[in-house]
Coordinates of C-alpha atoms in Angstrom, one line a residue:
M27 CA -11.2 -15.7 20.5
K28 CA -9.1 -13.4 18.3
Y29 CA -6.3 -11.2 19.4
N30 CA -4.5 -8.3 17.9
F31 CA -1.0 -9.0 18.9
K32 CA 0.3 -5.6 18.0
N33 CA -2.0 -4.0 20.6
I34 CA -1.4 -6.8 23.1
G35 CA 2.2 -6.3 22.5
K36 CA 1.9 -2.6 23.4
K37 CA 0.3 -3.6 26.7
L38 CA 2.6 -6.4 27.5
G39 CA 5.5 -4.5 26.1
A40 CA 5.0 -1.6 28.5
L41 CA 7.4 -3.3 30.7
A42 CA 9.9 -3.7 27.9
M43 CA 9.5 -0.1 27.0
A44 CA 10.4 0.8 30.6
V45 CA 13.8 -0.8 29.8
V46 CA 14.2 1.5 26.8
T47 CA 13.2 4.5 28.9
L48 CA 15.4 3.7 31.7
T49 CA 18.5 3.4 29.5
A50 CA 18.2 7.1 28.8
C51 CA 18.7 7.9 32.5
N52 CA 22.1 8.6 33.9
D53 CA 24.2 5.8 35.4
E54 CA 24.0 7.1 39.0
F55 CA 20.2 6.9 38.8
M56 CA 20.3 3.4 37.4
D57 CA 22.6 2.3 40.3
R58 CA 20.0 3.5 42.8
L59 CA 17.0 1.5 41.3
P60 CA 15.4 -0.9 43.8
Q61 CA 15.8 -4.6 43.1
T62 CA 12.1 -5.0 42.3
D63 CA 12.3 -2.5 39.3
I64 CA 12.8 -3.7 35.8
T65 CA 16.2 -3.1 34.4
L66 CA 18.3 -4.7 31.7
D67 CA 19.9 -6.8 34.5
N68 CA 16.7 -8.5 35.5
F69 CA 14.7 -8.5 32.2
L70 CA 15.1 -10.5 29.0
N71 CA 16.0 -13.5 31.0
T72 CA 13.1 -15.8 30.0
E73 CA 11.2 -16.7 26.8
Q74 CA 8.2 -14.8 28.2
D75 CA 10.5 -11.7 28.5
L76 CA 11.6 -12.1 24.9
K77 CA 8.1 -12.5 23.7
M78 CA 6.8 -9.5 25.6
Y79 CA 9.6 -7.3 24.2
T80 CA 9.2 -8.5 20.6
Y81 CA 5.5 -7.9 20.7
N82 CA 6.3 -4.3 21.3
L83 CA 8.4 -4.3 18.1
Y84 CA 5.5 -5.4 15.9
S85 CA 4.7 -2.8 13.2
F86 CA 2.2 -3.6 10.5
P87 CA -0.1 -1.7 8.3
S88 CA -3.7 -1.0 9.3
P89 CA -7.0 -0.5 7.4
W90 CA -5.7 3.0 6.6
N91 CA -3.9 1.2 3.8
Y92 CA -7.2 1.4 1.9
V93 CA -6.4 5.0 1.2
G94 CA -2.7 4.3 0.8
D95 CA -2.9 4.8 -3.0
A96 CA -4.0 8.4 -2.5
G97 CA -2.1 10.9 -4.6
T98 CA -1.3 8.2 -7.3
D99 CA -3.0 7.5 -10.6
N100 CA -5.2 5.0 -8.7
Q101 CA -6.7 7.3 -6.1
A102 CA -7.4 11.0 -6.2
T103 CA -7.4 13.0 -3.0
T104 CA -7.8 16.5 -1.6
S105 CA -5.4 15.8 1.3
A106 CA -1.8 17.1 1.4
V107 CA 0.0 14.1 0.0
E108 CA 3.8 14.7 0.2
V109 CA 4.6 13.9 -3.4
K110 CA 1.8 16.1 -4.7
N111 CA 3.0 19.0 -2.5
I112 CA 6.5 18.5 -3.8
M113 CA 5.4 18.5 -7.5
I114 CA 3.4 21.7 -7.2
S115 CA 5.9 23.6 -5.1
T116 CA 8.2 26.2 -6.6
N117 CA 11.3 25.2 -4.8
P118 CA 10.9 22.1 -2.5
N119 CA 14.0 21.6 -0.4
S120 CA 15.3 20.1 2.8
V121 CA 13.5 22.8 4.9
T122 CA 10.1 22.2 3.4
V123 CA 10.5 18.4 3.0
S124 CA 11.5 17.5 6.5
S125 CA 10.0 14.2 7.7
G126 CA 11.2 10.6 7.9
W127 CA 14.5 11.0 9.7
D128 CA 13.4 9.3 13.0
W129 CA 15.5 6.5 14.5
S130 CA 13.9 5.8 17.8
R131 CA 12.3 2.6 16.7
L132 CA 15.7 1.3 15.5
R133 CA 17.1 1.9 19.0
E134 CA 14.4 -0.3 20.5
I135 CA 15.3 -3.1 18.1
N136 CA 19.1 -2.9 18.6
L137 CA 18.7 -2.7 22.3
F138 CA 16.9 -6.0 22.3
L139 CA 19.5 -7.6 20.0
E140 CA 22.3 -6.4 22.3
N141 CA 20.8 -7.8 25.5
C142 CA 18.8 -10.9 24.5
D143 CA 21.7 -13.4 24.5
K144 CA 21.6 -13.7 28.3
A145 CA 18.1 -15.2 28.2
N146 CA 17.9 -18.7 29.7
V147 CA 16.4 -20.4 26.6
S148 CA 17.5 -22.9 24.0
P149 CA 19.6 -21.6 21.0
E150 CA 16.6 -22.3 18.7
I151 CA 14.2 -20.2 20.7
L152 CA 16.8 -17.4 21.1
A153 CA 17.4 -17.4 17.3
H154 CA 13.6 -17.2 16.7
Y155 CA 13.2 -14.0 18.7
K156 CA 16.4 -12.6 17.3
G157 CA 14.9 -13.3 13.9
I158 CA 11.8 -11.3 14.7
A159 CA 13.9 -8.3 15.8
R160 CA 16.1 -8.6 12.7
L161 CA 13.0 -8.8 10.5
F162 CA 11.7 -5.5 11.9
R163 CA 15.1 -3.9 11.6
A164 CA 15.2 -4.9 7.9
N165 CA 11.8 -3.5 7.4
F166 CA 12.8 -0.3 9.2
Y167 CA 15.9 0.2 7.1
M168 CA 14.1 -0.7 3.8
D169 CA 11.7 2.2 4.4
K170 CA 14.7 4.5 5.0
V171 CA 16.4 3.3 1.8
K172 CA 13.3 3.8 -0.2
R173 CA 13.1 7.4 1.0
F174 CA 16.8 8.5 1.3
S175 CA 18.8 5.9 -0.6
D176 CA 22.1 6.3 1.3
V177 CA 21.6 6.2 5.1
P178 CA 23.9 5.6 8.1
W179 CA 23.8 1.9 9.3
Y180 CA 23.5 1.3 13.0
D181 CA 23.5 -2.1 14.5
K182 CA 23.8 -1.0 18.1
S183 CA 21.9 1.3 20.4
L184 CA 23.5 4.7 20.7
K185 CA 24.0 6.9 23.7
T186 CA 24.0 10.7 23.5
S187 CA 27.8 10.7 23.8
D188 CA 28.4 8.1 21.1
T189 CA 30.5 9.5 18.2
D190 CA 28.5 7.3 15.7
L191 CA 25.7 9.8 16.1
Y192 CA 27.7 11.9 13.7
K193 CA 28.7 9.3 11.2
P194 CA 28.1 9.9 7.5
R195 CA 25.6 8.0 5.4
S196 CA 26.6 4.6 4.2
P197 CA 26.2 3.7 0.4
R198 CA 22.9 2.2 -0.5
D199 CA 24.5 -1.0 -1.7
S200 CA 26.2 -1.5 1.7
V201 CA 23.0 -0.9 3.7
V202 CA 20.9 -3.1 1.5
Q203 CA 23.4 -6.0 1.8
Q204 CA 23.0 -5.8 5.6
I205 CA 19.2 -5.5 5.2
F206 CA 19.0 -8.7 3.3
S207 CA 21.4 -10.4 5.8
D208 CA 18.7 -9.6 8.4
Y209 CA 16.0 -11.0 6.1
Q210 CA 17.9 -14.2 5.5
F211 CA 18.6 -14.7 9.2
A212 CA 14.9 -14.0 10.0
S213 CA 13.5 -16.4 7.4
A214 CA 16.0 -19.1 8.4
N215 CA 15.3 -18.9 12.1
I216 CA 11.8 -17.6 12.8
K217 CA 9.6 -20.7 13.5
T218 CA 6.5 -21.8 11.7
G219 CA 3.3 -22.9 13.4
Q220 CA 2.9 -19.7 15.5
L221 CA -0.4 -18.4 16.9
K222 CA -2.5 -16.4 14.5
G223 CA -1.4 -12.8 14.8
E224 CA 2.2 -13.7 15.6
V225 CA 5.1 -13.4 13.2
D226 CA 6.3 -16.6 11.6
K227 CA 8.7 -17.7 8.9
W228 CA 6.3 -17.0 6.1
V229 CA 5.9 -13.4 7.2
A230 CA 9.7 -12.9 7.0
L231 CA 9.9 -14.6 3.6
T232 CA 7.0 -12.4 2.3
Y233 CA 8.7 -9.2 3.3
M234 CA 12.0 -10.5 1.9
A235 CA 10.3 -11.3 -1.4
R236 CA 8.5 -8.0 -1.6
N237 CA 11.6 -5.9 -0.9
A238 CA 13.9 -7.9 -3.0
L239 CA 11.6 -7.3 -5.9
Y240 CA 11.5 -3.6 -5.0
E241 CA 15.3 -3.3 -4.8
G242 CA 15.9 -5.4 -7.9
T243 CA 13.6 -3.4 -10.1
F244 CA 14.6 -0.1 -8.6
R245 CA 18.3 -0.8 -9.5
K246 CA 17.3 -2.1 -12.9
Y247 CA 15.4 1.0 -13.9
H248 CA 17.3 3.7 -12.0
S249 CA 20.7 4.1 -13.8
E250 CA 21.5 7.1 -11.6
L251 CA 22.4 4.6 -8.8
N252 CA 25.1 2.9 -10.9
L253 CA 23.9 -0.4 -9.5
T254 CA 22.2 -1.9 -12.6
S255 CA 24.6 -4.8 -12.8
T256 CA 23.4 -6.0 -9.4
A257 CA 19.7 -5.9 -10.1
S258 CA 19.4 -9.5 -11.1
A259 CA 20.7 -10.8 -7.8
Y260 CA 17.8 -9.2 -6.0
L261 CA 15.3 -10.3 -8.6
G262 CA 16.5 -13.8 -8.1
M263 CA 16.2 -13.4 -4.4
A264 CA 12.6 -12.3 -4.8
R265 CA 11.8 -15.2 -7.1
D266 CA 13.3 -17.8 -4.8
A267 CA 11.7 -16.4 -1.6
A268 CA 8.3 -16.4 -3.4
R269 CA 8.8 -19.9 -4.7
E270 CA 9.7 -21.2 -1.3
I271 CA 6.3 -19.9 0.0
M272 CA 4.5 -21.3 -3.0
D273 CA 6.1 -24.8 -2.5
N274 CA 6.1 -25.0 1.3
G275 CA 3.9 -22.4 2.9
K276 CA 0.6 -24.4 2.4
F277 CA -1.2 -21.2 1.3
S278 CA -3.7 -20.9 -1.5
L279 CA -6.0 -18.3 -2.9
Y280 CA -9.3 -18.1 -1.2
T281 CA -12.1 -19.2 -3.5
T282 CA -15.5 -20.8 -3.2
G283 CA -16.1 -20.6 -7.0
K284 CA -18.1 -17.3 -6.6
A285 CA -16.2 -15.0 -8.9
T286 CA -18.5 -12.1 -8.1
S287 CA -17.8 -12.1 -4.4
D288 CA -14.8 -14.2 -3.3
Y289 CA -12.3 -11.4 -3.9
A290 CA -14.3 -8.8 -2.0
S291 CA -14.8 -11.1 1.0
L292 CA -11.1 -10.8 1.8
F293 CA -11.6 -7.1 2.7
N294 CA -14.9 -7.3 4.6
N295 CA -14.5 -10.4 6.7
T296 CA -14.8 -10.6 10.5
N297 CA -12.8 -13.8 10.7
L298 CA -9.7 -14.3 8.5
S299 CA -8.1 -16.6 11.0
S300 CA -8.6 -19.7 8.9
N301 CA -8.4 -18.1 5.4
P302 CA -5.9 -20.0 3.3
E303 CA -4.8 -16.8 1.5
V304 CA -3.8 -14.8 4.6
I305 CA -0.2 -14.9 5.5
Y306 CA -0.6 -12.3 8.1
A307 CA -3.6 -10.3 9.3
V308 CA -4.5 -7.8 12.1
Y309 CA -7.4 -9.4 13.9
Y310 CA -10.1 -7.1 15.3
D311 CA -12.8 -7.8 17.8
K312 CA -15.1 -5.1 19.1
K313 CA -14.9 -6.7 22.6
L314 CA -11.1 -6.4 22.6
I315 CA -9.9 -3.9 20.0
S316 CA -11.8 -2.4 17.2
S317 CA -10.9 -0.5 14.0
G318 CA -13.4 2.2 13.5
F319 CA -11.9 3.1 10.1
W320 CA -14.0 1.3 7.6
A321 CA -16.1 4.1 6.0
Y322 CA -13.4 6.7 5.7
M323 CA -12.7 6.3 2.1
F324 CA -16.3 5.9 0.9
G325 CA -18.3 8.6 -0.8
N326 CA -16.8 12.0 -1.5
Y327 CA -14.8 12.7 1.7
E328 CA -11.1 12.4 1.1
A329 CA -10.0 9.7 -1.4
C330 CA -11.7 8.3 -4.5
P331 CA -10.7 5.9 -7.3
T332 CA -9.8 7.3 -10.7
K333 CA -10.9 6.6 -14.3
D334 CA -7.3 5.6 -15.1
L335 CA -7.6 2.7 -12.6
L336 CA -11.1 1.7 -13.8
Q337 CA -9.8 1.6 -17.4
S338 CA -7.0 -0.9 -16.5
Y339 CA -9.6 -3.7 -15.8
L340 CA -10.0 -6.1 -18.7
T341 CA -13.2 -7.0 -20.4
T342 CA -14.7 -10.4 -19.5
N343 CA -13.2 -11.9 -22.6
G344 CA -9.7 -10.9 -21.5
T345 CA -9.1 -8.1 -23.9
P346 CA -8.1 -4.5 -22.8
Y347 CA -11.1 -2.3 -22.2
T348 CA -9.1 0.5 -23.9
S349 CA -9.2 -1.5 -27.1
L350 CA -13.0 -1.0 -27.4
Q351 CA -14.0 1.6 -29.9
G352 CA -15.2 4.8 -28.3
Y353 CA -14.3 3.6 -24.7
E354 CA -13.2 7.2 -23.8
S355 CA -16.8 8.4 -24.1
N356 CA -18.6 5.5 -22.3
T357 CA -20.9 6.8 -19.6
F358 CA -20.9 5.4 -16.0
V359 CA -23.4 2.6 -16.5
K360 CA -21.7 1.3 -19.7
E361 CA -18.2 1.3 -18.1
F362 CA -19.2 -1.5 -15.8
A363 CA -20.7 -3.8 -18.5
D364 CA -18.8 -7.0 -19.2
R365 CA -15.7 -6.3 -17.1
D366 CA -13.4 -8.2 -14.9
P367 CA -15.6 -9.0 -11.8
R368 CA -13.0 -7.5 -9.5
L369 CA -14.1 -4.1 -10.8
K370 CA -17.5 -4.3 -9.1
Q371 CA -15.8 -5.6 -6.0
T372 CA -13.6 -2.5 -5.8
F373 CA -15.7 0.3 -7.2
A374 CA -19.3 1.2 -6.3
Y375 CA -21.2 0.1 -9.4
P376 CA -24.6 1.0 -11.0
G377 CA -27.3 -0.6 -8.9
W378 CA -25.2 -1.3 -5.9
E379 CA -27.3 -1.5 -2.7
L380 CA -26.1 0.4 0.3
V381 CA -26.9 -1.0 3.7
N382 CA -24.6 1.0 5.9
T383 CA -26.0 4.3 7.3
S384 CA -22.7 5.5 8.8
T385 CA -21.4 9.1 9.0
Y386 CA -19.7 8.9 5.7
A387 CA -22.5 7.4 3.6
P388 CA -26.1 8.4 2.8
G389 CA -29.2 6.3 3.7
A390 CA -29.8 2.7 2.7
G391 CA -31.1 1.7 -0.7
T392 CA -29.9 1.7 -4.3
Y393 CA -26.9 3.9 -4.3
I394 CA -26.6 7.0 -6.5
Q395 CA -23.1 8.2 -7.2
S396 CA -22.7 11.6 -5.6
F397 CA -20.4 14.4 -6.8
N398 CA -18.5 17.2 -5.2
K399 CA -15.7 19.6 -6.2
N400 CA -12.3 17.8 -6.5
F401 CA -13.8 14.3 -6.5
T402 CA -14.0 11.9 -9.5
G403 CA -17.5 10.6 -8.8
Y404 CA -16.2 7.0 -8.5
H405 CA -16.6 5.6 -5.0
Q406 CA -14.6 2.9 -3.4
L407 CA -16.1 -0.4 -2.1
K408 CA -12.8 -2.1 -1.3
G409 CA -12.4 -2.0 2.5
F410 CA -15.9 -0.5 3.0
I411 CA -18.1 -2.5 5.4
N412 CA -21.6 -2.5 4.0
D413 CA -23.2 -3.6 7.3
K414 CA -24.9 -1.3 9.8
S415 CA -24.2 -3.6 12.7
D416 CA -21.6 -2.1 15.0
E417 CA -20.7 -5.6 16.1
V418 CA -19.7 -6.4 12.5
Y419 CA -18.4 -2.9 11.6
Q420 CA -15.9 -2.8 14.4
S421 CA -14.7 -6.4 14.1
V422 CA -13.6 -6.7 10.5
D423 CA -10.0 -8.1 10.1
F424 CA -7.4 -6.5 8.0
P425 CA -5.3 -8.8 5.6
V426 CA -1.8 -7.4 5.9
L427 CA 0.0 -10.0 3.7
R428 CA -1.9 -12.0 1.1
Y429 CA -0.7 -15.0 -0.9
A430 CA -1.9 -13.2 -4.0
E431 CA 1.0 -10.8 -3.7
I432 CA 3.4 -13.8 -3.6
L433 CA 2.1 -15.0 -6.9
L434 CA 2.5 -11.6 -8.4
I435 CA 6.0 -11.2 -7.1
Y436 CA 7.0 -14.6 -8.5
A437 CA 5.6 -13.8 -12.0
E438 CA 7.1 -10.3 -12.2
A439 CA 10.6 -11.5 -11.0
R440 CA 10.6 -14.3 -13.6
A441 CA 9.6 -11.9 -16.4
E442 CA 12.2 -9.3 -15.4
L443 CA 14.8 -12.1 -15.5
G444 CA 13.6 -13.3 -18.9
E445 CA 12.7 -16.7 -17.4
L446 CA 8.9 -16.7 -17.5
T447 CA 7.2 -19.8 -18.9
Q448 CA 3.5 -20.7 -19.4
K449 CA 3.8 -23.0 -16.4
D450 CA 4.9 -20.0 -14.3
L451 CA 1.8 -18.1 -15.5
D452 CA -0.5 -21.0 -14.8
E453 CA 0.9 -21.2 -11.2
S454 CA 0.6 -17.5 -10.5
I455 CA -1.3 -15.0 -12.7
N456 CA -3.8 -17.5 -14.0
L457 CA -4.7 -18.6 -10.5
L458 CA -5.7 -15.0 -9.8
R459 CA -7.6 -14.7 -13.0
A460 CA -9.4 -18.0 -12.4
R461 CA -10.6 -16.9 -9.0
A462 CA -12.1 -13.8 -10.7
G463 CA -13.6 -15.9 -13.5
M464 CA -11.3 -14.4 -16.1
P465 CA -9.6 -16.0 -19.1
P466 CA -6.0 -17.1 -18.6
M467 CA -3.0 -15.1 -19.7
Q468 CA -0.9 -16.4 -22.5
L469 CA 2.9 -16.2 -22.5
Q470 CA 3.1 -14.0 -25.5
P471 CA 0.1 -11.6 -25.1
V472 CA -1.0 -9.1 -27.7
V473 CA 0.6 -5.8 -26.7
D474 CA -1.7 -3.2 -25.3
P475 CA -0.5 0.2 -26.6
V476 CA -1.9 2.0 -23.6
L477 CA 0.3 -0.1 -21.2
Q478 CA 3.2 0.3 -23.6
K479 CA 2.9 4.1 -23.4
M480 CA 2.6 4.0 -19.7
Y481 CA 5.7 2.0 -19.1
P482 CA 8.1 2.8 -22.0
L483 CA 11.2 1.5 -20.1
A484 CA 9.8 -2.1 -20.0
E485 CA 10.5 -2.7 -23.7
Q486 CA 14.2 -2.3 -23.2
A487 CA 14.3 -4.1 -19.9
T488 CA 13.5 -7.7 -20.8
S489 CA 12.9 -9.9 -23.8
Q490 CA 9.6 -10.8 -22.1
W491 CA 8.4 -7.2 -21.9
Q492 CA 5.0 -8.0 -23.5
S493 CA 4.2 -10.4 -20.6
L494 CA 5.7 -8.0 -18.1
L495 CA 3.2 -5.3 -19.1
E496 CA 0.3 -7.6 -18.5
I497 CA 1.7 -8.8 -15.2
R498 CA 1.9 -5.1 -14.1
R499 CA -1.7 -4.7 -15.1
E500 CA -2.7 -7.8 -13.0
R501 CA -0.7 -6.4 -10.1
R502 CA -2.5 -3.1 -10.3
V503 CA -5.9 -4.7 -10.5
E504 CA -5.4 -7.3 -7.8
L505 CA -3.7 -5.0 -5.3
A506 CA -5.7 -1.9 -6.2
L507 CA -6.2 0.6 -3.3
E508 CA -4.1 -1.4 -0.8
G509 CA -1.2 1.0 -0.7
F510 CA 1.1 -0.6 -3.3
R511 CA 0.8 1.8 -6.2
Y512 CA 3.2 4.5 -5.2
D513 CA 6.1 2.1 -4.5
D514 CA 5.4 0.4 -7.8
L515 CA 5.6 3.6 -9.8
M516 CA 8.8 4.6 -8.0
R517 CA 10.6 1.3 -8.6
W518 CA 9.5 1.1 -12.3
K519 CA 10.7 4.7 -12.8
A520 CA 7.2 5.7 -13.8
G521 CA 6.9 8.8 -11.6
K522 CA 5.8 10.9 -14.6
L523 CA 2.4 9.1 -14.4
L524 CA 1.8 11.2 -11.3
E525 CA 1.6 14.3 -13.5
K526 CA -1.7 13.2 -15.0
V527 CA -4.7 15.0 -13.5
P528 CA -7.0 12.4 -12.0
E529 CA -10.3 12.2 -13.9
G530 CA -13.7 10.7 -13.2
I531 CA -17.0 9.9 -14.8
Y532 CA -17.7 11.1 -18.4
F533 CA -20.7 13.2 -19.3
P534 CA -21.2 14.0 -23.0
S535 CA -23.2 17.1 -22.2
L536 CA -25.4 18.8 -19.6
G537 CA -28.7 17.1 -18.9
K538 CA -30.2 14.1 -17.1
Y539 CA -28.3 10.9 -16.4
D540 CA -29.1 7.4 -15.1
L541 CA -26.4 6.3 -12.6
T542 CA -28.1 3.2 -11.2
G543 CA -28.5 1.2 -14.4
D544 CA -32.3 1.0 -14.4
G545 CA -32.7 3.3 -17.4
I546 CA -34.3 6.0 -15.2
E547 CA -32.5 9.4 -14.7
D548 CA -31.2 10.1 -11.3
I549 CA -29.2 13.4 -11.6
L550 CA -29.5 16.6 -13.7
L551 CA -26.4 18.6 -14.7
I552 CA -27.3 22.3 -15.3
P553 CA -25.1 25.2 -16.3
S554 CA -23.2 26.8 -13.5
T555 CA -24.9 30.1 -14.3
Q556 CA -28.3 28.7 -13.2
A557 CA -29.4 28.4 -9.6
I558 CA -30.4 25.0 -8.2
P559 CA -34.2 25.2 -7.6
A560 CA -35.9 24.7 -4.2
E561 CA -36.7 21.1 -3.4
S562 CA -40.4 21.6 -4.1
E563 CA -39.5 22.9 -7.6
K564 CA -37.1 20.2 -8.6
E565 CA -38.1 17.9 -11.4
S566 CA -39.0 14.3 -10.5
N567 CA -38.2 11.1 -12.5
S568 CA -40.7 8.4 -13.5
L569 CA -40.3 6.8 -10.0
G570 CA -41.5 10.0 -8.4
K571 CA -38.1 10.8 -6.9
K572 CA -36.6 14.2 -7.1
L573 CA -33.6 14.5 -9.5
I574 CA -30.3 15.5 -7.9
Y575 CA -29.0 18.8 -9.3
Y576 CA -25.4 19.7 -10.0
K577 CA -24.0 22.9 -11.5
A578 CA -21.4 22.0 -14.0
G579 CA -18.5 24.2 -15.1
P580 CA -14.7 24.3 -15.8
I581 CA -12.2 24.0 -13.0
T582 CA -11.9 27.8 -12.8
D583 CA -15.6 28.3 -12.2
S584 CA -16.3 29.1 -8.6
N585 CA -20.1 28.7 -9.1
A586 CA -19.8 25.1 -10.2
T587 CA -20.5 22.2 -7.9
V588 CA -18.9 19.7 -10.2
Y589 CA -16.0 20.3 -12.6
L590 CA -16.1 19.0 -16.1
K591 CA -13.0 18.9 -18.4
N592 CA -14.7 20.9 -21.1
G593 CA -16.9 23.0 -18.8
T594 CA -20.2 21.6 -20.1
S595 CA -19.0 18.1 -21.1
G596 CA -16.1 15.7 -20.6
N597 CA -14.7 13.8 -17.7
V598 CA -15.1 15.0 -14.1
I599 CA -11.7 16.5 -13.1
T600 CA -10.3 17.0 -9.7
S601 CA -7.6 19.7 -10.1
A602 CA -6.2 22.2 -12.5
G603 CA -2.8 20.4 -12.5
M604 CA -0.6 18.0 -10.6
G605 CA 2.7 19.8 -11.1
T606 CA 6.0 18.3 -12.5
F607 CA 7.7 15.2 -11.4
K608 CA 11.5 15.9 -11.7
E609 CA 13.6 12.9 -12.5
P610 CA 15.6 11.5 -10.8
Q611 CA 15.2 14.0 -7.9
Y612 CA 11.7 13.2 -6.8
Y613 CA 12.3 9.5 -6.5
Y614 CA 14.2 10.4 -3.3
R615 CA 13.9 12.8 -0.4
P616 CA 16.5 15.1 1.2
V617 CA 17.9 14.7 4.7
P618 CA 16.0 17.3 6.7
F619 CA 17.8 20.6 7.1
N620 CA 17.8 20.6 10.9
E621 CA 19.5 17.1 10.9
V622 CA 22.2 18.4 8.6
Q623 CA 22.8 21.3 11.0
L624 CA 23.5 18.7 13.7
N625 CA 25.6 16.5 11.5
K626 CA 27.4 18.0 8.5
A627 CA 28.7 14.5 7.6
L628 CA 25.3 13.7 6.2
L629 CA 26.0 16.1 3.3
P630 CA 26.0 16.3 0.4
Q631 CA 22.3 15.9 -0.4
L632 CA 21.6 13.5 -3.3
F633 CA 20.1 13.9 -6.8
G634 CA 19.7 17.7 -6.8
W635 CA 18.1 18.2 -3.4
E636 CA 19.2 21.3 -1.4

């Protein structure tokens, strides 16, 4: 039987939450509580109490991460993504950008750390649960630092009368040092061998490695922080944490030798509990707790992959797709020929067979790409459950932390430090490529000018910049549409890539097109000035099926049902413009205006925010 410990934690943790709630009451009321009620005096006394409370602290991503790249160059969207709103706004400021300054979760964590010492447990067990709490405190603060840079550090629970409520922000460097003190304590004291769904040592080390890489690269590329000289310390921390997992964690990439399906099986599996690649997962079971998410990103509803992402996948011989002559004008079917097998396990490809008949997808059969205004025409398979059985659909597990990420962290940190060897590549990147049936990466790869243009700062950052570019490509492909891309662009100081209008499938002209790869036309693009005929008057293809009609026009054409870059030809486009990414301002967010009114010590705002 599988358990989702986050949700069990919420149920078991209701008692622990009562403690948090009760501490907000006045002392007189607390003094009058009956002996049978839960208070800080009679709770957190046993290991079961500690476990119940820490379950309630669990906070992990969900399947919604499959649309976590929305608003980046990986995934177009019509939804109101914050960075997109900022970029197109005339004057974004602390009034209009006002989220993220919430500290209630931190109080729950600190309350536990202040009161857990009285538990009647061994020092090792106490340190284990303290480590869990400190892990989540580190994750909490890392999110705050990513957003605001300088933030006040609190290591105690505050009351409404506490003067520390009005303390100023602490410097980023000071806060980050305390964050990694928490990570180091957590990774040293959280036990291994826990039940599936429970936090263990490897979870702590994974988050430590991930965020050390983030902080190290962010400092390296963001000179406005004046912390460049300290970047290598965090890159070394990322390298060492990843290496410890590689050497001692007993994880490995999941592979059965089926390059065309092994990768996809990580994201549509109803039982990841014994998967050797999974460091942590959220386990769903329709009988206990179900997801209900799995078709959201499919079709033309909210989010869809971009041509820019598609073009980052290598050809099967290991050369860049963008090195092929005339690649810009390849039509949909040709784009998928002889490519990295992960492409067809991430994007809906020509000839893909649809089984699911859910709300967000059409009927079963050979799928024909559908179009709509503001959508690229590319549709996402990653995270989509192509099974009409509700028992399956509601019971697919979500891989939160994968060993694949550890291999990518290790390779990137080594390259950033100028330490990368062929052996490192063979122990990391080339394992990922082998699983996908792709040729191995060499230490000194031929430079791809497209990548070089995307990441101009890399060339000055390390003597191994050529390898670093290819490691970034591998990271983008392997972790595509799992919610990593925005953070990656921010830490690499590549925010300008968000200015590019997301594009989709290429059409050289109006007319009939095959989208299933069988050589028979499926759709017909007509001028936007023409009316789509009645169903009985539509032209049929050689299979006797009616063609699907679309009225094509430029982005300014209100009559069009699909927008083409040149009106009657070119790539499908999703918007007229993405706005401007102002550097360094938009790598950060302002403290919300209402919070500044309560505490003037939070001023000044940083990096040009008002």
